[in-house]
Amino acid sequence: MKINLHEHWQRSLVKAITYRVFIVILDFSVIWFFTKSTNVAASFVVISNIYTTFGYYIHERVWNKINWGKNIPL
């Protein structure tokens, strides 16, 4: 019997996207709160979330290959 402990790449992609949506809202809210500028907040969110989304996806895929801390179902 083969046990597959690895997430499918599509699951990692959906997790990355939903996480980024949450972070976009949080980042925008905090930056707008301090600057009261919609343009500044929107600019920051667009730039930072383009590269961090890819970073998060790569991070997830690397960690998916590490077995440390995973439980094998019995």
CSV table of N, CA and C in Angstrom, one decimal:
chain,number,residue,atom,x,y,z
A,1,MET,N,0.8,-1.2,0.0
A,1,MET,CA,0.0,0.0,0.0
A,1,MET,C,0.9,1.2,0.0
A,2,LYS,N,0.7,2.1,-0.9
A,2,LYS,CA,1.4,3.4,-1.1
A,2,LYS,C,0.7,4.5,-0.4
A,3,ILE,N,1.4,5.2,0.5
A,3,ILE,CA,0.8,6.4,1.1
A,3,ILE,C,1.5,7.6,0.6
A,4,ASN,N,0.6,8.5,0.0
A,4,ASN,CA,1.1,9.8,-0.6
A,4,ASN,C,0.9,10.9,0.4
A,5,LEU,N,2.0,11.5,1.0
A,5,LEU,CA,1.9,12.6,1.9
A,5,LEU,C,2.1,13.9,1.3
A,6,HIS,N,2.3,14.0,0.0
A,6,HIS,CA,2.5,15.2,-0.7
A,6,HIS,C,1.2,15.9,-1.2
A,7,GLU,N,1.2,17.2,-1.0
A,7,GLU,CA,0.0,17.9,-1.5
A,7,GLU,C,0.2,18.1,-3.0
A,8,HIS,N,-0.9,18.1,-3.7
A,8,HIS,CA,-1.0,18.3,-5.1
A,8,HIS,C,-0.6,19.8,-5.4
A,9,TRP,N,0.0,20.1,-6.5
A,9,TRP,CA,0.4,21.5,-6.8
A,9,TRP,C,-0.8,22.4,-6.8
A,10,GLN,N,-1.9,21.9,-7.2
A,10,GLN,CA,-3.1,22.8,-7.3
A,10,GLN,C,-3.6,23.2,-5.9
A,11,ARG,N,-3.4,22.3,-4.9
A,11,ARG,CA,-3.8,22.7,-3.5
A,11,ARG,C,-2.8,23.8,-3.0
A,12,SER,N,-1.6,23.7,-3.3
A,12,SER,CA,-0.6,24.7,-2.9
A,12,SER,C,-0.9,26.0,-3.6
A,13,LEU,N,-1.3,26.0,-4.8
A,13,LEU,CA,-1.6,27.2,-5.6
A,13,LEU,C,-2.9,27.9,-5.0
A,14,VAL,N,-3.9,27.1,-4.7
A,14,VAL,CA,-5.1,27.7,-4.1
A,14,VAL,C,-4.8,28.3,-2.7
A,15,LYS,N,-4.0,27.6,-1.9
A,15,LYS,CA,-3.6,28.1,-0.6
A,15,LYS,C,-2.9,29.4,-0.8
A,16,ALA,N,-2.0,29.5,-1.7
A,16,ALA,CA,-1.2,30.7,-1.9
A,16,ALA,C,-2.1,31.9,-2.3
A,17,ILE,N,-3.1,31.6,-3.2
A,17,ILE,CA,-4.0,32.7,-3.7
A,17,ILE,C,-4.9,33.1,-2.5
A,18,THR,N,-5.5,32.2,-1.8
A,18,THR,CA,-6.4,32.7,-0.7
A,18,THR,C,-5.6,33.4,0.4
A,19,TYR,N,-4.4,32.9,0.7
A,19,TYR,CA,-3.6,33.6,1.6
A,19,TYR,C,-3.3,35.1,1.2
A,20,ARG,N,-2.9,35.2,-0.1
A,20,ARG,CA,-2.6,36.5,-0.6
A,20,ARG,C,-3.8,37.5,-0.6
A,21,VAL,N,-5.0,37.0,-0.9
A,21,VAL,CA,-6.2,37.8,-0.8
A,21,VAL,C,-6.3,38.4,0.6
A,22,PHE,N,-6.2,37.5,1.6
A,22,PHE,CA,-6.2,37.9,3.0
A,22,PHE,C,-5.2,39.0,3.3
A,23,ILE,N,-4.0,38.8,2.8
A,23,ILE,CA,-2.8,39.7,3.1
A,23,ILE,C,-3.0,41.0,2.3
A,24,VAL,N,-3.6,41.0,1.1
A,24,VAL,CA,-3.8,42.2,0.4
A,24,VAL,C,-4.8,43.1,1.2
A,25,ILE,N,-5.8,42.5,1.7
A,25,ILE,CA,-6.8,43.3,2.5
A,25,ILE,C,-6.2,43.8,3.8
A,26,LEU,N,-5.4,43.0,4.4
A,26,LEU,CA,-4.7,43.4,5.7
A,26,LEU,C,-3.7,44.5,5.4
A,27,ASP,N,-2.8,44.3,4.4
A,27,ASP,CA,-1.8,45.3,4.0
A,27,ASP,C,-2.5,46.6,3.6
A,28,PHE,N,-3.5,46.6,2.8
A,28,PHE,CA,-4.1,47.8,2.3
A,28,PHE,C,-4.7,48.6,3.5
A,29,SER,N,-5.4,47.8,4.4
A,29,SER,CA,-6.0,48.4,5.6
A,29,SER,C,-5.0,49.1,6.5
A,30,VAL,N,-3.9,48.5,6.8
A,30,VAL,CA,-2.9,49.0,7.7
A,30,VAL,C,-2.2,50.2,7.0
A,31,ILE,N,-1.8,50.1,5.8
A,31,ILE,CA,-1.2,51.2,5.1
A,31,ILE,C,-2.1,52.4,5.0
A,32,TRP,N,-3.3,52.2,4.6
A,32,TRP,CA,-4.3,53.3,4.5
A,32,TRP,C,-4.5,53.9,5.9
A,33,PHE,N,-4.6,53.1,6.9
A,33,PHE,CA,-4.8,53.7,8.3
A,33,PHE,C,-3.7,54.7,8.6
A,34,PHE,N,-2.4,54.3,8.3
A,34,PHE,CA,-1.3,55.2,8.7
A,34,PHE,C,-1.1,56.4,7.7
A,35,THR,N,-1.4,56.2,6.4
A,35,THR,CA,-1.2,57.2,5.4
A,35,THR,C,-2.4,58.0,5.0
A,36,LYS,N,-3.6,57.4,5.2
A,36,LYS,CA,-4.9,58.0,4.7
A,36,LYS,C,-4.8,58.2,3.2
A,37,SER,N,-4.0,57.5,2.5
A,37,SER,CA,-3.8,57.7,1.1
A,37,SER,C,-4.2,56.3,0.4
A,38,THR,N,-5.3,56.4,-0.4
A,38,THR,CA,-5.6,55.2,-1.1
A,38,THR,C,-4.6,54.8,-2.2
A,39,ASN,N,-4.0,55.9,-2.8
A,39,ASN,CA,-3.0,55.6,-3.9
A,39,ASN,C,-1.8,55.0,-3.3
A,40,VAL,N,-1.3,55.4,-2.2
A,40,VAL,CA,-0.1,54.8,-1.6
A,40,VAL,C,-0.4,53.4,-1.2
A,41,ALA,N,-1.5,53.2,-0.5
A,41,ALA,CA,-1.8,51.8,-0.1
A,41,ALA,C,-2.0,50.9,-1.2
A,42,ALA,N,-2.7,51.3,-2.3
A,42,ALA,CA,-2.9,50.5,-3.5
A,42,ALA,C,-1.6,50.2,-4.2
A,43,SER,N,-0.7,51.2,-4.3
A,43,SER,CA,0.6,51.0,-5.0
A,43,SER,C,1.4,49.9,-4.2
A,44,PHE,N,1.5,50.1,-2.9
A,44,PHE,CA,2.2,49.1,-2.1
A,44,PHE,C,1.7,47.7,-2.2
A,45,VAL,N,0.4,47.6,-2.2
A,45,VAL,CA,-0.3,46.3,-2.2
A,45,VAL,C,0.0,45.6,-3.6
A,46,VAL,N,-0.1,46.3,-4.6
A,46,VAL,CA,0.1,45.8,-6.0
A,46,VAL,C,1.6,45.3,-6.1
A,47,ILE,N,2.5,46.1,-5.8
A,47,ILE,CA,3.9,45.8,-6.0
A,47,ILE,C,4.3,44.6,-5.1
A,48,SER,N,4.0,44.7,-3.8
A,48,SER,CA,4.5,43.7,-2.8
A,48,SER,C,3.8,42.4,-3.0
A,49,ASN,N,2.6,42.4,-3.5
A,49,ASN,CA,1.9,41.1,-3.6
A,49,ASN,C,2.2,40.4,-4.9
A,50,ILE,N,2.7,41.0,-5.8
A,50,ILE,CA,3.1,40.3,-7.1
A,50,ILE,C,4.3,39.3,-6.7
A,51,TYR,N,5.3,39.8,-6.1
A,51,TYR,CA,6.5,39.0,-5.9
A,51,TYR,C,6.3,38.1,-4.7
A,52,THR,N,5.5,38.5,-3.7
A,52,THR,CA,5.4,37.6,-2.5
A,52,THR,C,4.4,36.5,-2.7
A,53,THR,N,3.5,36.6,-3.7
A,53,THR,CA,2.7,35.4,-4.0
A,53,THR,C,3.5,34.3,-4.6
A,54,PHE,N,4.5,34.6,-5.5
A,54,PHE,CA,5.4,33.6,-6.0
A,54,PHE,C,6.3,33.1,-5.0
A,55,GLY,N,6.7,33.9,-4.1
A,55,GLY,CA,7.6,33.5,-3.0
A,55,GLY,C,6.9,32.5,-2.1
A,56,TYR,N,5.6,32.8,-1.8
A,56,TYR,CA,4.8,31.9,-0.9
A,56,TYR,C,4.6,30.5,-1.6
A,57,TYR,N,4.3,30.5,-2.9
A,57,TYR,CA,4.1,29.3,-3.6
A,57,TYR,C,5.3,28.4,-3.6
A,58,ILE,N,6.5,29.0,-3.9
A,58,ILE,CA,7.8,28.3,-3.9
A,58,ILE,C,8.0,27.8,-2.5
A,59,HIS,N,7.8,28.6,-1.5
A,59,HIS,CA,8.0,28.1,-0.1
A,59,HIS,C,7.1,26.9,0.2
A,60,GLU,N,5.9,26.9,-0.2
A,60,GLU,CA,5.0,25.8,0.1
A,60,GLU,C,5.5,24.5,-0.6
A,61,ARG,N,5.9,24.7,-1.9
A,61,ARG,CA,6.4,23.5,-2.6
A,61,ARG,C,7.6,22.9,-2.0
A,62,VAL,N,8.6,23.7,-1.5
A,62,VAL,CA,9.8,23.3,-0.9
A,62,VAL,C,9.4,22.5,0.4
A,63,TRP,N,8.5,23.1,1.2
A,63,TRP,CA,8.1,22.5,2.5
A,63,TRP,C,7.3,21.2,2.2
A,64,ASN,N,6.7,21.1,1.1
A,64,ASN,CA,5.9,19.9,0.8
A,64,ASN,C,6.9,18.7,0.6
A,65,LYS,N,8.1,18.9,0.2
A,65,LYS,CA,9.1,17.9,0.0
A,65,LYS,C,9.8,17.5,1.3
A,66,ILE,N,9.6,18.2,2.4
A,66,ILE,CA,10.2,17.9,3.7
A,66,ILE,C,9.3,17.1,4.5
A,67,ASN,N,9.7,15.9,4.9
A,67,ASN,CA,8.8,15.0,5.7
A,67,ASN,C,8.7,15.3,7.2
A,68,TRP,N,9.6,16.2,7.7
A,68,TRP,CA,9.7,16.5,9.1
A,68,TRP,C,8.3,17.0,9.6
A,69,GLY,N,7.8,16.5,10.6
A,69,GLY,CA,6.5,16.9,11.2
A,69,GLY,C,5.3,16.4,10.6
A,70,LYS,N,5.4,15.6,9.5
A,70,LYS,CA,4.2,15.0,8.9
A,70,LYS,C,3.9,13.7,9.6
A,71,ASN,N,2.6,13.5,9.8
A,71,ASN,CA,2.1,12.2,10.4
A,71,ASN,C,1.7,11.2,9.3
A,72,ILE,N,2.1,10.0,9.5
A,72,ILE,CA,1.7,9.0,8.6
A,72,ILE,C,0.4,8.4,9.1
A,73,PRO,N,-0.7,8.5,8.3
A,73,PRO,CA,-2.0,7.9,8.7
A,73,PRO,C,-1.9,6.4,8.9
A,74,LEU,N,-2.5,5.8,9.9
A,74,LEU,CA,-2.5,4.4,10.1
A,74,LEU,C,-3.7,3.7,9.6
